[in-house]
Coordinates of C-alpha atoms in Angstrom, one line a residue:
Chain A
X545 CA 9.4 42.7 -4.9
X546 CA 6.7 41.3 -2.6
X547 CA 3.2 42.3 -3.0
X548 CA 1.5 44.4 -0.4
X549 CA -2.3 44.7 0.2
X550 CA -3.1 48.4 -0.2
X551 CA -6.0 50.6 -0.3
X552 CA -6.3 52.7 -3.4
X553 CA -5.8 56.0 -1.6
X554 CA -2.7 54.8 0.2
X555 CA -1.2 53.3 -3.0
X556 CA -1.8 56.4 -5.1
X557 CA -0.2 58.5 -2.3
X558 CA 2.8 56.3 -2.0
X559 CA 3.2 56.0 -5.8
X560 CA 3.3 59.8 -6.0
X561 CA 5.9 60.0 -3.4
X562 CA 8.0 57.3 -5.1
X563 CA 7.7 59.3 -8.3
X564 CA 9.3 62.3 -6.6
X565 CA 6.3 64.2 -5.3
X566 CA 7.5 66.2 -2.3
X567 CA 4.7 68.7 -1.9
X568 CA 1.1 67.8 -1.1
X569 CA -1.5 70.5 -0.6
X570 CA -5.1 69.5 0.0
X571 CA -8.2 69.6 2.0
X572 CA -10.1 66.5 3.3
X573 CA -13.2 65.2 1.5
X574 CA -14.7 61.8 1.4
X575 CA -14.0 59.4 -0.3
X576 CA -10.3 60.5 -0.7
X577 CA -9.5 61.8 2.8
X578 CA -7.1 58.8 3.2
X579 CA -4.8 60.4 0.6
X580 CA -4.1 63.6 2.7
X581 CA -4.0 61.4 5.8
X582 CA -1.4 59.1 4.3
X583 CA 0.6 62.2 2.9
X584 CA 0.5 63.8 6.4
X585 CA 2.4 60.8 7.9
X586 CA 4.5 60.0 4.9
X587 CA 5.7 63.4 3.6
X588 CA 7.7 64.3 6.8
X589 CA 9.5 60.9 6.5
X590 CA 10.8 61.7 3.0
X591 CA 11.7 65.3 3.8
X592 CA 8.6 66.6 1.9
X593 CA 5.9 69.0 2.8
X594 CA 2.3 68.1 3.7
X595 CA 0.1 71.1 4.2
X596 CA -3.6 71.0 4.9
X597 CA -4.9 74.2 3.2
X598 CA -7.9 76.2 4.5
X599 CA -9.8 75.3 1.3
X600 CA -9.5 73.5 -2.0
X601 CA -9.0 77.0 -3.7
X602 CA -6.0 77.7 -1.4
X603 CA -4.6 74.2 -2.0
X604 CA -4.5 74.5 -5.8
X605 CA -2.9 77.9 -5.6
X606 CA -0.2 76.4 -3.3
X607 CA 0.3 73.8 -6.0
X608 CA 0.7 76.8 -8.4
X609 CA 3.3 78.3 -6.1
X610 CA 5.3 75.1 -5.4
X611 CA 5.1 73.9 -9.1
X612 CA 6.6 77.2 -10.1
X613 CA 9.9 76.2 -8.5
X614 CA 10.1 73.0 -10.6
X615 CA 9.3 70.7 -7.8
X616 CA 7.0 67.7 -8.1
X617 CA 3.7 68.8 -6.6
X618 CA 0.4 67.0 -6.1
X619 CA -3.1 67.7 -4.8
X620 CA -6.1 65.6 -4.4
X621 CA -9.7 66.1 -3.8
X622 CA -13.2 64.6 -4.7
X623 CA -15.7 66.1 -7.1
X624 CA -17.1 69.1 -5.2
X625 CA -13.5 70.0 -4.1
X626 CA -12.2 69.6 -7.6
X627 CA -14.9 72.0 -8.8
X628 CA -13.5 74.6 -6.4
X629 CA -10.1 74.0 -7.8
X630 CA -11.0 74.7 -11.4
X631 CA -9.9 78.3 -11.5
X632 CA -6.5 77.4 -10.1
X633 CA -6.2 74.5 -12.6
X634 CA -6.8 76.9 -15.4
X635 CA -4.1 79.2 -14.0
X636 CA -1.7 76.3 -13.9
X637 CA -2.5 75.4 -17.5
X638 CA -2.1 79.0 -18.5
X639 CA 1.2 79.4 -16.7
X640 CA 2.3 76.0 -18.1
X641 CA 3.0 74.5 -14.7
X642 CA 3.5 70.7 -14.5
X643 CA 1.7 69.2 -11.5
X644 CA -0.6 66.3 -10.7
X645 CA -4.2 66.7 -9.6
X646 CA -6.3 63.7 -8.4
X647 CA -10.1 63.6 -8.6
X648 CA -11.6 60.7 -6.7
X649 CA -15.1 61.2 -8.1
X650 CA -18.2 60.9 -6.0
X651 CA -21.9 61.5 -6.7
X652 CA -23.1 64.8 -7.9
X653 CA -24.2 67.5 -8.7
X654 CA -23.4 69.7 -5.8
X655 CA -22.5 67.8 -2.7
X656 CA -24.2 64.7 -4.2
X657 CA -23.2 61.6 -2.2
X658 CA -20.0 60.1 -0.9
X659 CA -20.3 57.0 -3.1
X660 CA -18.5 56.5 -6.3
X661 CA -19.5 58.1 -9.6
X662 CA -18.1 59.1 -13.0
X663 CA -20.0 62.4 -13.3
X664 CA -16.9 64.6 -13.8
X665 CA -15.8 63.2 -17.2
X666 CA -17.0 66.3 -19.0
X667 CA -15.4 68.6 -16.4
X668 CA -12.1 66.7 -16.8
X669 CA -11.9 66.3 -20.6
X670 CA -13.7 69.4 -21.8
X671 CA -12.1 71.8 -19.4
X672 CA -13.7 72.7 -16.1
X673 CA -12.0 76.1 -15.9
X674 CA -11.9 79.0 -18.3
X675 CA -9.9 79.3 -21.5
X676 CA -8.6 76.9 -24.2
X677 CA -6.7 74.3 -22.3
X678 CA -6.5 70.6 -21.7
X679 CA -5.0 68.4 -19.0
X680 CA -3.5 65.0 -19.8
X681 CA -6.2 63.0 -18.1
X682 CA -5.6 59.4 -17.0
X683 CA -8.5 57.1 -15.9
X684 CA -6.9 54.1 -14.4
X685 CA -9.0 51.0 -13.8
X686 CA -7.0 49.3 -11.1
X687 CA -4.8 50.3 -8.2
X688 CA -1.8 48.8 -10.0
X689 CA -2.5 50.7 -13.2
X690 CA -2.8 53.9 -11.2
X691 CA 0.7 53.1 -9.6
X692 CA 2.2 52.3 -12.9
X693 CA 0.9 55.6 -14.5
X694 CA 2.4 57.5 -11.6
X695 CA 5.7 56.1 -12.9
X696 CA 5.5 58.5 -15.8
X697 CA 2.8 61.0 -15.0
X698 CA 5.2 63.7 -13.7
X699 CA 7.6 63.0 -16.6
X700 CA 4.7 63.8 -19.1
X701 CA 3.6 66.8 -17.1
X702 CA 7.2 68.1 -17.2
X703 CA 7.8 67.2 -20.9
X704 CA 4.8 69.1 -22.1
X705 CA 4.5 71.6 -19.2
X706 CA 0.8 70.7 -18.6
X707 CA -1.0 69.7 -15.5
X708 CA -1.9 66.0 -15.4
X709 CA -5.3 64.9 -14.0
X710 CA -6.0 61.5 -12.5
X711 CA -9.7 60.7 -12.9
X712 CA -10.5 57.9 -10.4
X713 CA -13.6 57.2 -8.4
X714 CA -14.6 56.4 -4.8
X715 CA -14.3 52.7 -5.5
X716 CA -10.7 53.0 -6.7
X717 CA -9.8 55.0 -3.6
X718 CA -11.5 52.7 -1.0
X719 CA -10.8 49.2 -2.5
X720 CA -7.9 47.1 -1.4
X721 CA -5.9 45.1 -3.8
X722 CA -2.5 43.4 -3.8
X723 CA 0.0 45.7 -5.5
X724 CA 3.6 46.0 -6.4
X725 CA 5.3 49.3 -5.6
X726 CA 8.1 50.7 -7.7
X727 CA 11.4 51.8 -6.1
X728 CA 11.7 55.4 -4.9
X729 CA 13.3 57.6 -7.6
X730 CA 15.8 60.2 -6.7
X731 CA 14.2 63.4 -8.1
X732 CA 15.9 66.7 -7.9
X733 CA 15.0 69.9 -9.6
X734 CA 17.4 70.5 -12.4
X735 CA 17.4 74.2 -13.3
X736 CA 19.2 73.4 -16.6
X737 CA 16.2 71.2 -17.7
X738 CA 13.7 73.6 -16.3
X739 CA 14.9 77.1 -17.2
X740 CA 11.3 78.4 -16.7
X741 CA 11.3 77.5 -13.0
X742 CA 11.7 80.0 -10.3
X743 CA 14.7 78.3 -8.6
X744 CA 16.3 81.4 -7.0
X745 CA 17.4 84.5 -8.9
X746 CA 20.0 86.7 -7.0
X747 CA 20.9 90.3 -7.7
X748 CA 23.8 90.1 -10.1
X749 CA 22.4 87.1 -12.0
X750 CA 21.5 87.5 -15.6
X751 CA 18.2 89.5 -15.6
X752 CA 17.1 87.5 -18.6
X753 CA 17.1 84.4 -16.5
X754 CA 14.7 85.8 -14.1
X755 CA 11.6 83.4 -14.1
X756 CA 8.2 85.0 -14.2
X757 CA 5.4 82.6 -13.7
X758 CA 2.2 84.1 -15.0
X759 CA -1.0 83.4 -17.0
X760 CA -1.8 87.1 -17.6
X761 CA -1.2 88.4 -21.1
X762 CA -2.6 91.9 -21.4
X763 CA -1.4 92.3 -25.0
X764 CA -3.8 90.5 -27.4
X765 CA -1.1 89.5 -29.8
X766 CA 1.0 88.0 -27.1
X767 CA -2.0 86.1 -25.7
X768 CA -2.7 84.7 -29.2
X769 CA 1.0 83.6 -29.6
X770 CA 0.8 82.0 -26.1
X771 CA -2.4 80.2 -27.0
X772 CA -1.0 79.0 -30.3
X773 CA 2.0 77.6 -28.5
X774 CA -0.4 75.8 -26.1
X775 CA -2.5 74.5 -29.0
X776 CA 0.7 73.1 -30.6
X777 CA 1.5 71.3 -27.4
X778 CA -2.0 69.8 -27.2
X779 CA -1.7 68.6 -30.8
X780 CA 1.7 66.9 -29.9
X781 CA 0.1 65.3 -26.8
X782 CA -2.8 64.0 -29.0
X783 CA -0.3 62.5 -31.3
X784 CA 1.9 60.9 -28.7
X785 CA 0.2 60.2 -25.5
X786 CA -3.0 58.3 -26.3
X787 CA -3.4 55.2 -24.1
X788 CA -6.1 52.6 -24.3
X789 CA -6.9 48.9 -24.0
X790 CA -8.8 46.9 -26.6
X791 CA -10.0 43.6 -25.1
X792 CA -11.4 41.0 -27.4
X793 CA -12.4 43.6 -30.0
X794 CA -11.0 41.9 -33.1
X795 CA -13.9 39.7 -33.9
X796 CA -16.5 41.5 -31.7
X797 CA -20.0 42.1 -33.0
X798 CA -20.5 44.5 -30.0
X799 CA -17.9 46.7 -28.7
X800 CA -18.5 48.1 -25.1
X801 CA -16.8 51.4 -24.3
X802 CA -16.2 52.2 -20.6
X803 CA -13.5 53.8 -18.5
X804 CA -12.1 53.4 -15.0
X805 CA -13.9 51.1 -12.5
X806 CA -16.9 50.7 -14.8
X807 CA -14.6 49.3 -17.5
X808 CA -13.6 46.6 -15.0
X809 CA -17.3 45.7 -14.5
X810 CA -17.8 45.7 -18.2
X811 CA -14.8 43.4 -18.7
X812 CA -16.5 40.9 -16.4
X813 CA -19.5 41.2 -18.6
X814 CA -17.5 40.6 -21.7
X815 CA -16.1 37.5 -20.2
X816 CA -19.5 36.2 -19.2
X817 CA -20.9 37.0 -22.6
X818 CA -18.0 35.2 -24.4
X819 CA -18.9 32.1 -22.3
X820 CA -22.4 32.3 -23.7
X821 CA -20.9 32.5 -27.2
X822 CA -21.7 36.2 -27.8
X823 CA -18.9 38.1 -29.6
X824 CA -18.3 41.1 -27.4
X825 CA -15.2 43.2 -26.7
X826 CA -14.2 46.1 -24.6
X827 CA -12.6 49.3 -25.6
X828 CA -11.2 51.2 -22.6
X829 CA -9.6 54.7 -23.0
X830 CA -6.8 55.0 -20.4
X831 CA -6.3 58.6 -21.4
X832 CA -9.7 60.2 -21.6
X833 CA -7.9 63.3 -22.8
X834 CA -6.5 62.9 -25.3
X835 CA -9.3 60.5 -26.3
X836 CA -8.4 57.5 -28.5
X837 CA -10.8 58.5 -31.4
X838 CA -8.9 56.9 -34.1
X839 CA -8.1 53.7 -32.1
X840 CA -11.7 53.3 -31.1
X841 CA -12.8 53.6 -34.7
X842 CA -10.4 51.0 -35.7
X843 CA -11.3 48.6 -32.8
X844 CA -15.0 48.8 -33.8
X845 CA -14.5 48.6 -37.5
X846 CA -16.1 45.1 -37.7
X847 CA -18.7 45.7 -35.0
X848 CA -22.4 45.8 -35.6
X849 CA -23.0 48.3 -32.8
X850 CA -21.3 49.9 -29.7
X851 CA -22.5 50.1 -26.2
X852 CA -21.2 52.9 -24.0
X853 CA -21.4 52.1 -20.2
X854 CA -20.8 54.8 -17.6
X855 CA -21.7 55.7 -14.1
X856 CA -23.0 59.1 -15.3
X857 CA -25.6 60.3 -17.8
X858 CA -23.4 59.2 -20.8
X859 CA -20.8 61.9 -20.8
X860 CA -18.1 59.9 -22.7
X861 CA -20.9 58.8 -25.1
X862 CA -20.3 62.0 -27.1
X863 CA -16.6 61.1 -27.7
X864 CA -17.6 57.6 -28.6
X865 CA -20.0 58.9 -31.2
X866 CA -17.5 61.3 -32.5
X867 CA -15.0 58.3 -32.9
X868 CA -17.4 56.3 -35.0
X869 CA -18.7 59.4 -36.7
X870 CA -22.1 58.0 -37.5
X871 CA -20.8 54.8 -39.0
X872 CA -22.4 52.6 -36.3
X873 CA -25.2 52.7 -33.9
X874 CA -24.0 53.7 -30.4
X875 CA -26.2 52.9 -27.4
X876 CA -25.7 53.9 -23.8
X877 CA -26.3 52.2 -20.5
X878 CA -25.6 53.5 -17.1
X879 CA -26.9 55.3 -14.0
X880 CA -26.5 58.8 -12.7
X881 CA -25.8 59.7 -9.2
X882 CA -23.7 56.9 -7.5
X883 CA -25.3 53.7 -8.6
X884 CA -22.7 51.5 -10.3
X885 CA -23.8 49.6 -13.5
X886 CA -23.5 45.8 -12.7
X887 CA -22.2 42.9 -14.7
X888 CA -25.6 41.4 -14.9
X889 CA -27.1 44.7 -16.3
X890 CA -24.5 45.0 -19.0
X891 CA -24.9 41.4 -20.0
X892 CA -28.7 41.9 -20.3
X893 CA -28.3 45.1 -22.2
X894 CA -26.0 43.4 -24.8
X895 CA -28.3 40.4 -25.1
X896 CA -31.2 42.9 -25.7
X897 CA -29.2 44.6 -28.4
X898 CA -28.4 41.3 -30.0
X899 CA -32.0 40.3 -30.1
X900 CA -32.8 43.6 -31.8
X901 CA -35.0 44.9 -29.1
Chain B
X416 CA -19.5 33.5 31.8
X417 CA -19.9 36.3 29.3
X418 CA -17.0 36.4 26.9
X419 CA -16.2 39.7 25.3
X420 CA -13.9 39.9 22.2
X421 CA -12.6 43.4 21.1
X422 CA -11.0 43.4 17.8
X423 CA -8.6 46.3 17.1
X424 CA -5.8 46.6 14.6
X425 CA -4.2 48.5 11.7
X426 CA -6.5 50.0 9.2
X427 CA -7.5 47.3 6.7
X428 CA -6.1 44.4 8.7
X429 CA -9.3 42.4 8.6
X430 CA -11.1 43.3 11.8
X431 CA -14.7 43.5 10.4
X432 CA -14.2 40.2 8.6
X433 CA -12.9 38.5 11.8
X434 CA -15.7 40.1 13.9
X435 CA -18.3 38.5 11.6
X436 CA -16.4 35.1 11.9
X437 CA -16.2 35.4 15.7
X438 CA -19.9 36.2 16.0
X439 CA -21.0 33.6 13.5
X440 CA -18.9 30.9 15.2
X441 CA -20.4 31.7 18.6
X442 CA -23.9 31.8 17.1
X443 CA -23.4 28.4 15.5
X444 CA -22.4 27.0 18.9
X445 CA -25.8 28.2 20.1
X446 CA -24.4 31.2 22.1
X447 CA -26.5 34.3 22.5
X448 CA -24.4 36.7 20.6
X449 CA -24.2 40.4 20.2
X450 CA -22.0 42.1 17.5
X451 CA -21.2 45.8 17.9
X452 CA -19.8 48.2 15.2
X453 CA -17.7 50.7 17.0
X454 CA -15.9 52.0 13.9
X455 CA -15.8 55.8 14.1
X456 CA -13.3 56.1 11.3
X457 CA -14.4 54.7 7.9
X458 CA -17.8 55.2 6.5
X459 CA -17.4 52.3 4.1
X460 CA -17.2 48.5 4.5
X461 CA -19.5 48.4 7.5
X462 CA -21.1 45.6 9.5
X463 CA -24.5 47.2 8.8
X464 CA -24.1 45.9 5.2
X465 CA -24.6 42.4 6.6
X466 CA -27.7 43.2 8.7
X467 CA -29.8 40.5 7.0
X468 CA -27.0 37.9 7.4
X469 CA -26.5 38.5 11.1
X470 CA -30.3 38.6 11.7
X471 CA -30.6 35.2 10.0
X472 CA -28.0 33.8 12.4
X473 CA -29.9 35.4 15.3
X474 CA -27.1 37.7 16.2
X475 CA -28.0 41.2 17.6
X476 CA -26.1 43.8 15.6
X477 CA -25.6 47.2 17.1
X478 CA -24.5 49.7 14.5
X479 CA -24.3 53.5 14.3
X480 CA -27.7 54.8 13.1
X481 CA -26.3 56.4 9.9
X482 CA -23.7 53.8 8.9
X483 CA -23.8 53.1 5.2
X484 CA -26.3 55.9 4.6
X485 CA -23.6 58.2 3.1
X486 CA -23.3 60.4 6.2
X487 CA -19.8 61.4 6.8
X488 CA -19.9 61.9 10.6
X489 CA -20.5 58.8 12.7
X490 CA -21.8 58.6 16.2
X491 CA -21.8 55.9 18.9
X492 CA -25.3 54.5 19.4
X493 CA -26.6 54.4 23.0
X494 CA -27.3 50.7 22.6
X495 CA -23.6 50.0 23.1
X496 CA -24.5 49.8 26.8
X497 CA -26.4 46.6 26.1
X498 CA -23.1 44.8 25.5
X499 CA -22.3 45.3 29.2
X500 CA -25.8 45.3 30.8
X501 CA -27.4 42.4 29.0
X502 CA -26.9 38.8 29.6
X503 CA -25.0 37.7 26.4
X504 CA -22.8 34.6 26.1
X505 CA -20.6 36.3 23.5
X506 CA -20.1 39.9 22.6
X507 CA -17.9 41.0 19.7
X508 CA -16.7 44.6 19.3
X509 CA -15.5 45.6 15.8
X510 CA -13.5 48.8 16.3
X511 CA -12.1 51.3 13.8
X512 CA -8.6 51.1 12.5
X513 CA -5.3 52.3 14.1
X514 CA -5.0 54.3 17.3
X515 CA -7.5 56.8 16.1
X516 CA -10.2 54.0 15.8
X517 CA -9.3 52.5 19.2
X518 CA -10.1 55.8 20.8
X519 CA -13.8 54.9 20.7
X520 CA -13.1 52.2 23.3
X521 CA -12.0 54.7 25.9
X522 CA -15.6 55.9 26.3
X523 CA -16.4 52.4 27.8
X524 CA -13.3 52.1 30.0
X525 CA -15.1 51.6 33.2
X526 CA -17.6 49.1 31.6
X527 CA -14.7 47.0 30.4
X528 CA -12.9 47.2 33.8
X529 CA -16.1 46.0 35.5
X530 CA -16.2 42.8 33.5
X531 CA -15.4 39.5 35.3
X532 CA -11.7 38.6 35.2
X533 CA -11.0 36.5 32.2
X534 CA -14.1 37.7 30.3
X535 CA -12.3 40.2 28.1
X536 CA -10.1 39.4 25.1
X537 CA -8.6 42.5 23.3
X538 CA -7.2 41.2 20.1
X539 CA -4.9 43.0 17.8
X540 CA -5.6 41.8 14.2
X541 CA -2.4 41.8 12.1
X542 CA -1.8 41.5 8.4
X543 CA 1.8 42.0 7.7
X544 CA 1.1 42.5 4.0
X545 CA -0.4 45.9 4.9
X546 CA 2.2 48.6 4.3
X547 CA 2.1 50.0 7.9
X548 CA 2.3 46.6 9.5
X549 CA 5.1 45.2 7.4
X550 CA 7.8 45.1 10.1
X551 CA 8.2 44.2 13.7
X552 CA 8.9 47.8 14.7
X553 CA 5.8 49.1 12.9
X554 CA 3.6 46.5 14.5
X555 CA 4.9 47.2 17.9
X556 CA 4.4 50.9 17.4
X557 CA 0.8 50.6 16.3
X558 CA 0.1 48.1 19.1
X559 CA 1.5 50.5 21.7
X560 CA -0.5 53.4 20.3
X561 CA -3.7 51.5 20.1
X562 CA -3.3 50.2 23.6
X563 CA -2.9 53.8 25.0
X564 CA -5.8 55.2 23.0
X565 CA -8.1 52.2 23.8
X566 CA -7.1 52.4 27.5
X567 CA -7.1 48.6 27.4
X568 CA -4.3 46.2 27.6
X569 CA -4.0 44.0 24.5
X570 CA -4.6 40.3 25.4
X571 CA -3.1 38.9 22.3
X572 CA -2.5 39.0 18.5
X573 CA -4.2 37.4 15.6
X574 CA -2.1 36.5 12.6
X575 CA -4.5 37.3 9.8
X576 CA -1.9 37.8 7.1
X577 CA -3.4 37.8 3.6
X578 CA -3.4 39.3 0.2
X579 CA -7.1 39.0 -0.4
X580 CA -7.8 36.8 -3.4
X581 CA -4.0 36.6 -4.2
X582 CA -3.2 34.9 -0.8
X583 CA -0.7 32.1 -1.0
X584 CA 0.9 29.8 1.5
X585 CA 3.8 32.2 2.2
X586 CA 1.4 34.9 3.7
X587 CA 0.6 33.1 7.0
X588 CA 4.2 31.8 7.1
X589 CA 5.7 35.3 6.8
X590 CA 3.2 36.6 9.2
X591 CA 4.1 33.9 11.7
X592 CA 7.8 34.8 11.6
X593 CA 7.3 38.5 12.1
X594 CA 4.5 38.2 14.7
X595 CA 6.5 35.6 16.6
X596 CA 9.3 38.3 17.0
X597 CA 6.7 40.8 18.1
X598 CA 5.5 38.4 20.7
X599 CA 9.0 37.6 21.9
X600 CA 9.8 41.3 22.3
X601 CA 6.6 42.5 23.9
X602 CA 5.4 39.4 25.7
X603 CA 2.0 39.7 24.0
X604 CA 1.0 36.2 23.1
X605 CA -0.3 35.0 19.7
X606 CA -3.8 33.9 20.4
X607 CA -5.2 33.0 17.0
X608 CA -4.0 32.4 13.4
X609 CA -6.8 32.8 10.9
X610 CA -7.2 32.0 7.3
X611 CA -9.2 30.1 4.7
X612 CA -9.4 26.4 5.4
X613 CA -7.1 25.1 2.7
X614 CA -4.4 27.7 3.4
X615 CA -4.6 27.4 7.2
X616 CA -4.4 23.6 7.0
X617 CA -1.4 23.8 4.9
X618 CA 0.2 26.3 7.3
X619 CA -0.6 24.1 10.3
X620 CA 0.9 21.1 8.7
X621 CA 4.3 22.9 8.4
X622 CA 5.2 22.2 12.0
X623 CA 5.6 25.7 13.3
X624 CA 5.9 26.4 17.1
X625 CA 2.2 26.2 18.4
X626 CA 3.0 28.9 20.9
X627 CA 3.1 31.4 18.1
X628 CA 0.1 30.0 16.3
X629 CA -2.6 30.0 19.1
X630 CA -6.0 28.7 18.2
X631 CA -6.3 28.1 14.5
X632 CA -9.4 29.9 13.2
X633 CA -11.0 29.0 9.8
X634 CA -12.6 31.9 8.3
X635 CA -15.1 32.6 5.6
X636 CA -15.0 35.9 3.8
X637 CA -18.1 38.2 3.8
X638 CA -16.6 41.6 3.2
X639 CA -15.0 40.8 -0.2
X640 CA -16.3 42.7 -3.2
X641 CA -16.9 42.0 -6.8
X642 CA -13.6 43.6 -7.7
X643 CA -11.8 40.6 -6.3
X644 CA -13.0 38.7 -9.3
X645 CA -12.2 41.6 -11.6
X646 CA -8.5 41.4 -10.7
X647 CA -8.2 38.2 -12.7
X648 CA -9.5 39.9 -15.8
X649 CA -7.4 43.0 -15.6

């Protein structure tokens, strides 16, 4: 298939539709407004539903409702809007509703800025809402990778009955890249495969088959059983769904850790440093939850030190340190707000570490 | 005579890049040039990012006061009037994408109508590798919508088909085929074909009908970002 030149927002929206998403609920916020804009034009063409909610809170609750029917549902927002959604996300996790949520991160805290940032890593991976829950969280580093992940994101959400979160940033949504789109899949809700879904119970049907979608368990014992079930699912996900990229880490003296857009910048730094003869590699988690602890430890086994680079205060740094568990020194470089670390800055930092400064 | 170029087109078709190229070319020919940013749609990828570059080339840049400052609501600056009132050789308008972006032109309808006959060129920048410009029907639909919103007839089309860093020789060729059909159906001529020198030269040597090529325009890229080089490594 021919390549097309697409903006991240458009590509993500189209990829979701091709993966069977037929319901989009959202509210505009820069830098992801092009996603609802695209959905508003495209959903009617494929017989889907685009609805601009009155707020992000309403949008995520519409997701809860539509996902309850077994349909493929998506919402998108940017940092402050995703904060508003947290309650509903926790409800979706509690009610075990498969759905996809996009966070196109911008600067924070609060309204912050409309430029790109990675400041919501902790919110995404450590749970922004209440209760013991996790979302399978993908942090793609290119538009094509985001498209490819959409090819299986709904499948994973449905397999484990967990919400899936895409953690992108303003650059990913605004940049244009040549991409290849997959074919449209023919998705239909199969009540046999989704016995939990509310697909239409009629009087006279088996009362046991009545679907009740709920996250409220008044009885303590029942809530404990429910949570134990969720925990078992999370352990399964941790075992099966870790994704990462290790780039030139085999012989690396220094392993850079970074995710999303920043990992791309770091990769350019690795290439530049390799040309200078410095043995550097990049370890990039593609799933930031589950985090590839074991894989990072293995990738850094021969390294002298690690450098964690992020466009935040070093939120992933904690996971990187947990992965190496004190075996290696781990340094951090990055900026808070919306200032992106540059290739030159990363190169300088590694050279500094090499010279033992 | 003052020459006024108005660049409209599908979102992401390359209007800002071409606006810079039109302005730089005029300035290099010694023309007194004004470049105006009329984009009311997108807060990113603005001409204002190239303020120093345009200043170096002695081009006057008129840009919304808050462009690039992270403000989400854009306003048209009063200085747009200078495009019509002052004595420029060349004026280039960079307009927002799609019909919604073209709406900003409606505000200046009377000013455009008062220009000398032949002074105004309203150009539809087309990149058929953009998903909403991929077919003859889509291009015609956007062109009609933009024309209605801009309240200006489109003088001609620019074949600016590209895939950014991944552009190959087939881009301009495929663009030529589709835009030729648009031209045949609508009567809107192809006035320019734009591309980087090597690719454009190659396209020109292929012996296509010059009526659907228009003036070849070699362009340099200014709006490209670092991530174009990151593609290779990912």
